[in-house]
Coordinates of C-alpha atoms in Angstrom, one line a residue:
M1 CA 119.6 79.7 121.0
S2 CA 117.8 82.9 120.1
A3 CA 119.3 85.2 117.4
L4 CA 119.3 87.9 120.1
D5 CA 121.6 86.0 122.4
D6 CA 124.7 87.2 120.5
L7 CA 123.8 90.8 120.8
S8 CA 124.7 93.2 123.6
A9 CA 122.0 94.2 126.1
E10 CA 121.6 97.6 124.3
E11 CA 121.2 96.0 120.9
R12 CA 118.7 93.5 122.2
Q13 CA 116.7 96.4 123.5
I14 CA 116.8 98.1 120.1
V15 CA 115.5 95.0 118.4
T16 CA 112.8 94.6 121.0
T17 CA 111.8 98.3 120.6
V18 CA 111.4 97.9 116.9
R19 CA 109.5 94.7 117.3
D20 CA 107.0 96.5 119.6
F21 CA 106.7 99.3 117.2
V22 CA 105.8 96.9 114.4
D23 CA 103.2 95.0 116.5
R24 CA 101.6 98.1 118.0
Q25 CA 101.8 100.7 115.3
V26 CA 102.6 99.0 111.9
R27 CA 100.5 95.9 111.7
P28 CA 97.2 97.5 112.7
V29 CA 97.4 100.0 109.8
V30 CA 99.6 98.3 107.1
R31 CA 96.8 96.7 105.1
A32 CA 94.9 100.0 104.5
L33 CA 98.1 101.9 103.7
E34 CA 99.4 99.2 101.4
H35 CA 96.2 98.8 99.4
A36 CA 95.9 102.6 99.0
D37 CA 99.6 102.8 98.1
T38 CA 99.9 105.6 100.7
Y39 CA 103.2 107.0 101.8
P40 CA 103.6 106.0 105.5
E41 CA 104.5 109.5 106.8
A42 CA 103.6 108.8 110.4
L43 CA 105.5 105.5 110.5
I44 CA 108.6 107.0 108.9
A45 CA 108.5 109.8 111.5
R46 CA 108.3 107.2 114.3
M47 CA 111.3 105.4 112.7
K48 CA 113.2 108.6 112.9
E49 CA 112.3 109.0 116.6
L50 CA 113.5 105.4 117.3
G51 CA 116.9 106.1 115.7
V52 CA 116.4 103.6 112.9
F53 CA 118.1 105.9 110.3
G54 CA 121.2 106.3 112.5
L55 CA 122.1 102.6 113.0
A56 CA 125.1 102.9 110.7
V57 CA 126.2 106.4 111.8
P58 CA 129.1 106.7 114.3
E59 CA 128.3 108.2 117.7
E60 CA 130.5 111.3 117.0
F61 CA 128.0 112.2 114.3
G62 CA 124.9 111.6 116.5
G63 CA 124.2 108.0 115.4
T64 CA 123.7 104.8 117.4
P65 CA 125.9 102.4 115.5
V66 CA 125.0 98.7 115.9
S67 CA 126.6 95.4 114.8
T68 CA 125.6 94.0 111.5
P69 CA 123.7 91.1 113.1
C70 CA 121.7 93.7 115.0
Y71 CA 121.1 95.6 111.9
V72 CA 119.9 92.4 110.1
L73 CA 117.5 91.7 112.9
V74 CA 116.1 95.2 113.0
T75 CA 115.5 95.0 109.3
E76 CA 113.8 91.6 109.7
E77 CA 111.4 93.1 112.2
L78 CA 110.5 96.0 110.0
A79 CA 109.9 93.8 107.0
R80 CA 107.8 91.5 109.1
G81 CA 105.5 94.4 109.6
W82 CA 105.8 95.9 106.1
M83 CA 108.6 95.3 103.7
S84 CA 108.3 98.8 102.4
L85 CA 109.4 100.2 105.8
A86 CA 112.6 98.2 105.6
G87 CA 113.1 99.5 102.0
A88 CA 112.8 103.0 103.3
M89 CA 115.9 102.6 105.4
G90 CA 117.9 100.2 103.2
G91 CA 119.6 102.5 100.7
H92 CA 120.0 105.1 103.4
T93 CA 122.1 102.8 105.4
V94 CA 124.3 101.9 102.4
V95 CA 125.0 105.6 101.7
A96 CA 125.8 106.1 105.4
K97 CA 128.3 103.2 105.2
L98 CA 129.8 104.7 102.0
L99 CA 130.3 108.0 103.8
V100 CA 131.9 106.4 106.9
H101 CA 134.3 104.2 104.9
F102 CA 135.1 106.4 101.9
G103 CA 133.9 110.0 102.5
T104 CA 136.1 112.9 103.1
A105 CA 136.1 114.5 106.6
R106 CA 134.0 117.4 105.2
Q107 CA 131.5 115.0 103.5
R108 CA 131.0 113.1 106.8
R109 CA 130.6 116.3 108.8
R110 CA 128.1 117.7 106.3
W111 CA 125.8 114.7 105.9
L112 CA 126.1 112.1 108.7
P113 CA 124.6 114.2 111.6
R114 CA 121.5 114.9 109.6
M115 CA 121.3 111.4 108.3
A116 CA 121.5 110.0 111.8
T117 CA 118.3 111.8 112.8
G118 CA 116.5 111.1 109.5
E119 CA 116.3 114.8 108.7
V120 CA 118.2 113.9 105.5
R121 CA 117.3 110.5 104.0
A122 CA 119.6 109.1 101.4
T123 CA 119.3 106.7 98.5
M124 CA 121.4 105.1 95.8
A125 CA 121.1 105.7 92.0
L126 CA 122.7 102.7 90.3
T127 CA 120.3 101.0 87.8
E128 CA 119.9 102.4 84.3
P129 CA 117.2 101.6 81.7
E130 CA 119.6 99.7 79.4
G131 CA 122.1 98.3 81.9
G132 CA 120.1 96.6 84.6
S133 CA 122.4 94.7 86.9
D134 CA 125.5 95.4 84.7
L135 CA 126.7 98.4 86.7
Q136 CA 129.8 98.7 84.5
A137 CA 127.6 99.4 81.4
L138 CA 126.7 102.9 82.7
R139 CA 125.7 105.6 80.3
T140 CA 125.3 108.4 82.9
V141 CA 128.3 110.6 82.5
A142 CA 129.7 113.3 84.7
R143 CA 132.1 115.6 82.7
R144 CA 134.3 118.2 84.2
A145 CA 132.6 121.6 83.9
E146 CA 134.3 123.9 81.4
D147 CA 135.2 126.4 84.1
G148 CA 136.7 123.6 86.1
D149 CA 134.2 124.0 88.9
G150 CA 132.6 120.5 89.4
Y151 CA 130.8 118.2 87.0
V152 CA 128.0 118.4 84.5
V153 CA 125.9 115.2 84.6
D154 CA 123.8 113.7 81.9
G155 CA 122.0 110.4 81.9
A156 CA 119.1 108.4 83.3
K157 CA 118.4 106.1 86.2
T158 CA 115.4 103.9 87.0
W159 CA 113.9 101.9 89.8
I160 CA 115.3 104.4 92.3
T161 CA 113.6 103.9 95.7
N162 CA 112.9 106.9 97.9
S163 CA 114.3 109.2 95.2
R164 CA 111.5 111.8 95.5
R165 CA 111.8 112.2 99.3
S166 CA 115.6 111.6 99.7
G167 CA 117.7 114.7 100.3
L168 CA 120.9 112.9 99.2
I169 CA 121.5 110.6 96.3
A170 CA 124.7 108.5 95.8
L171 CA 124.9 108.6 92.0
L172 CA 127.0 106.0 90.2
C173 CA 128.3 107.5 87.0
K174 CA 131.2 107.6 84.6
T175 CA 133.8 110.4 85.1
D176 CA 136.1 108.8 82.5
P177 CA 133.9 107.2 79.8
D178 CA 137.0 106.0 77.8
A179 CA 138.7 104.2 80.7
E180 CA 139.8 100.6 80.3
P181 CA 138.9 98.4 82.1
R182 CA 135.5 100.1 82.4
H183 CA 135.3 100.1 86.2
R184 CA 138.3 102.4 86.5
G185 CA 136.3 105.3 85.0
I186 CA 133.4 105.0 87.4
S187 CA 132.8 107.4 90.4
V188 CA 130.2 108.1 93.0
L189 CA 128.8 111.7 93.2
L190 CA 126.8 112.8 96.2
V191 CA 124.1 114.8 94.6
E192 CA 121.1 116.8 95.8
H193 CA 117.8 117.8 94.1
G194 CA 118.2 120.9 91.9
P195 CA 118.1 122.2 88.4
G196 CA 118.9 119.6 85.8
L197 CA 117.7 116.7 87.9
T198 CA 114.1 115.6 87.2
V199 CA 112.3 112.9 89.3
S200 CA 109.7 111.8 86.8
R201 CA 107.0 109.2 87.3
D202 CA 106.5 106.8 90.1
L203 CA 106.8 103.3 88.6
P204 CA 103.8 101.1 89.0
K205 CA 104.7 97.9 91.0
L206 CA 103.2 94.5 91.8
G207 CA 104.1 95.0 95.5
Y208 CA 106.5 97.2 97.5
K209 CA 103.7 99.8 97.8
G210 CA 103.8 103.0 99.8
V211 CA 107.4 104.1 99.1
E212 CA 108.2 105.5 95.7
S213 CA 110.4 103.9 93.0
C214 CA 111.1 106.5 90.3
E215 CA 112.9 107.3 87.1
L216 CA 115.6 110.0 87.4
S217 CA 116.8 112.2 84.5
F218 CA 120.0 114.2 84.6
D219 CA 120.2 116.9 81.9
G220 CA 123.1 119.3 82.4
Y221 CA 122.9 118.8 86.2
H222 CA 125.8 120.6 87.9
A223 CA 127.5 118.9 90.8
P224 CA 130.2 120.7 92.8
A225 CA 133.7 119.3 92.9
D226 CA 133.4 118.3 96.5
A227 CA 130.4 116.0 95.6
L228 CA 132.9 113.4 94.5
L229 CA 132.9 110.6 97.2
G230 CA 136.3 110.4 98.7
G231 CA 137.7 113.2 96.5
V232 CA 139.3 110.9 94.0
E233 CA 137.9 109.9 90.6
G234 CA 137.7 106.3 89.4
R235 CA 137.1 104.6 92.7
G236 CA 133.3 104.5 92.6
F237 CA 132.8 100.9 91.4
G238 CA 134.8 99.4 94.2
Q239 CA 133.2 101.8 96.7
M240 CA 129.7 100.8 95.6
M241 CA 130.6 97.0 95.5
K242 CA 131.6 97.3 99.1
G243 CA 128.4 99.2 100.0
L244 CA 126.3 96.5 98.2
E245 CA 127.6 93.9 100.6
T246 CA 125.5 95.7 103.2
G247 CA 122.8 96.2 100.7
R248 CA 122.5 92.5 99.9
L249 CA 122.5 91.6 103.6
Q250 CA 119.7 94.1 104.1
V251 CA 117.7 92.5 101.2
A252 CA 118.3 89.1 102.7
A253 CA 116.9 90.4 106.0
R254 CA 113.9 91.9 104.3
A255 CA 113.2 88.4 102.9
L256 CA 113.5 86.9 106.3
G257 CA 110.9 89.4 107.6
V258 CA 108.5 88.7 104.8
G259 CA 109.0 84.9 105.1
R260 CA 108.6 85.0 108.8
A261 CA 105.4 87.0 108.6
A262 CA 103.9 84.5 106.1
F263 CA 105.0 81.5 108.2
E264 CA 103.6 83.0 111.4
D265 CA 100.2 83.8 109.7
A266 CA 100.1 80.3 108.2
L267 CA 100.9 78.6 111.5
R268 CA 98.2 80.6 113.3
Y269 CA 95.6 80.0 110.6
A270 CA 96.4 76.2 110.5
Q271 CA 95.6 76.0 114.2
E272 CA 92.4 78.0 114.0
R273 CA 91.0 76.6 110.7
E274 CA 89.3 73.2 110.9
S275 CA 88.4 70.7 108.2
F276 CA 87.1 67.2 108.5
G277 CA 86.7 67.8 112.3
V278 CA 90.3 68.6 113.1
P279 CA 92.6 71.7 112.8
I280 CA 94.1 71.6 109.3
W281 CA 97.7 71.4 110.6
R282 CA 96.9 67.8 111.5
H283 CA 96.5 67.0 107.8
Q284 CA 99.9 65.7 106.7
S285 CA 100.1 67.9 103.6
I286 CA 99.5 71.1 105.6
G287 CA 101.8 69.9 108.4
N288 CA 104.6 69.3 105.9
Y289 CA 104.3 72.8 104.5
L290 CA 104.6 74.3 108.0
A291 CA 107.6 72.1 108.9
D292 CA 109.4 73.0 105.6
M293 CA 108.7 76.7 106.1
A294 CA 110.1 76.7 109.6
T295 CA 113.2 74.7 108.6
S296 CA 114.1 76.8 105.5
L297 CA 113.4 80.1 107.4
S298 CA 115.8 79.1 110.2
A299 CA 118.5 78.1 107.7
A300 CA 118.1 81.4 105.8
R301 CA 118.4 83.3 109.1
Q302 CA 121.6 81.5 110.1
L303 CA 123.1 82.0 106.6
T304 CA 122.4 85.7 106.8
L305 CA 123.7 86.1 110.4
H306 CA 126.9 84.2 109.5
A307 CA 127.5 86.7 106.6
A308 CA 126.8 89.6 109.0
R309 CA 129.3 88.3 111.6
E310 CA 131.9 87.8 108.9
A311 CA 131.4 91.4 107.8
D312 CA 131.9 92.7 111.3
A313 CA 135.1 90.6 111.5
G314 CA 136.4 92.8 108.6
R315 CA 136.4 90.1 106.0
R316 CA 135.3 90.4 102.4
V317 CA 131.7 89.0 102.2
D318 CA 130.5 89.5 98.7
M319 CA 130.1 85.7 98.3
E320 CA 128.6 85.3 101.8
A321 CA 126.2 88.2 101.3
G322 CA 125.3 86.9 97.9
M323 CA 124.6 83.5 99.3
A324 CA 122.4 85.0 102.0
K325 CA 120.5 87.2 99.6
L326 CA 120.0 84.3 97.1
F327 CA 118.9 81.7 99.6
A328 CA 116.7 84.0 101.8
S329 CA 114.9 85.5 98.9
E330 CA 114.1 82.2 97.2
T331 CA 113.0 80.9 100.6
A332 CA 110.7 83.9 101.1
M333 CA 109.1 83.3 97.7
R334 CA 108.5 79.7 98.4
I335 CA 107.2 80.3 102.0
T336 CA 104.8 83.0 100.8
L337 CA 103.3 80.8 98.1
D338 CA 102.9 77.9 100.6
A339 CA 101.2 80.3 103.0
V340 CA 98.7 81.1 100.3
R341 CA 98.2 77.3 99.9
V342 CA 97.7 76.9 103.7
H343 CA 95.1 79.6 103.7
G344 CA 93.3 78.1 100.7
G345 CA 90.8 80.4 99.0
Q346 CA 91.3 83.0 101.8
G347 CA 94.9 83.3 100.8
Y348 CA 93.8 84.9 97.5
S349 CA 91.7 87.5 99.3
T350 CA 93.0 91.0 99.9
E351 CA 91.4 90.7 103.4
F352 CA 94.3 88.5 104.4
D353 CA 97.9 89.6 104.6
V354 CA 99.4 86.6 102.9
E355 CA 98.5 87.9 99.4
R356 CA 100.6 91.0 100.2
Y357 CA 103.6 88.9 101.3
F358 CA 103.3 86.9 98.0
R359 CA 103.4 90.2 96.0
D360 CA 106.3 91.6 98.0
A361 CA 108.6 88.5 97.9
P362 CA 109.7 88.7 94.3
L363 CA 111.3 92.1 94.8
M364 CA 114.1 90.4 96.9
I365 CA 114.8 88.0 94.0
V366 CA 115.3 90.7 91.4
G367 CA 116.4 93.6 93.6
E368 CA 120.0 94.6 94.6
G369 CA 121.4 92.4 91.8
T370 CA 119.2 89.6 90.5
N371 CA 119.7 86.1 91.9
E372 CA 121.2 85.1 88.6
I373 CA 123.8 87.8 89.2
Q374 CA 124.3 86.5 92.8
R375 CA 125.1 83.0 91.4
N376 CA 127.7 84.6 89.1
V377 CA 129.3 86.4 92.1
I378 CA 129.3 83.2 94.2
V379 CA 130.8 80.9 91.6
R380 CA 133.6 83.5 90.8
Q381 CA 134.5 83.7 94.4
L382 CA 134.4 80.0 94.8
I383 CA 137.0 79.7 92.1
A384 CA 139.1 82.6 93.4
R385 CA 139.1 81.3 96.9
G386 CA 139.7 77.7 96.0
G387 CA 136.3 76.5 97.3
L388 CA 134.5 76.9 100.6
E389 CA 136.5 77.5 103.8
E390 CA 136.0 75.1 106.7

């Protein structure tokens, strides 16, 4: 059964439209854009026209909300073309979900209509230079302004994707640095570019080219009182953990797209390339690679779609999303390496896309909480839930 079979007719059309966009407009130009590390202005504009940035925004705010399985499949298609395009809409979707679930009525009215069209693109600012995946070890502090009007923010963030071009940043920070336990002093501020916020250098990366990942510096930045997500301090950690369930599903879907692209290229090459008088897929070692690629990719997709369906059922899915992200990202890494093996010396050439897949795949292992963190999340939930449910 196709993964599309569970979707509505409208959702199937959305996935098909994105797939056509990838085949006709992304794949013909991606190699040149990626190697030049060029921001894909025209492709992002087309994604806006297709409504990709409004997939998590309710209709009342101009969006086209879709089920989480549909969102996963759209992300997979984008990443199949170029993982960076999926990254350009990942954090944006998480921020939209944060606003839908936790934002005040005023915050939703202000931001969601423009986010639906892509006029305003959003990102998250979580990671800090010293804290890494330990989000409770924040050093970015938002103190009440002396005149009582809003917050004054000081601190630094790093590896913030889309930060230079996003009009809205969901900033995780401490509004009560002395709170115990630590998570009770954490809040999310919805901040814009302005005095006191510096977007410094674009960080050099192995892969994930085209979209920027930057360092942010807050030095006396003033955020108005109504920038506080939900209007109540101290709820930011729980809000962001809920948002990261979507974020980790999105990263799992990116891994599916990269793995699928590598598998499809390897399968095609194995049928075209001959050695010793036969197509190389007929050699058992190559055939075994292809069989294992297809099997693990199918398993990763089912695990991700299961977590997506559970999310739509209203269940807590930190364990399920963590499992999907863990398995799909490790699968993508293995498939991309095996695709290089299948291509032989050509796989090491920048004239073939498999070298790009191999450089992009590690991001999903270390991004959105490293896989070591995912294992910690999974085992804690296994203990809390008393094991796996039937």
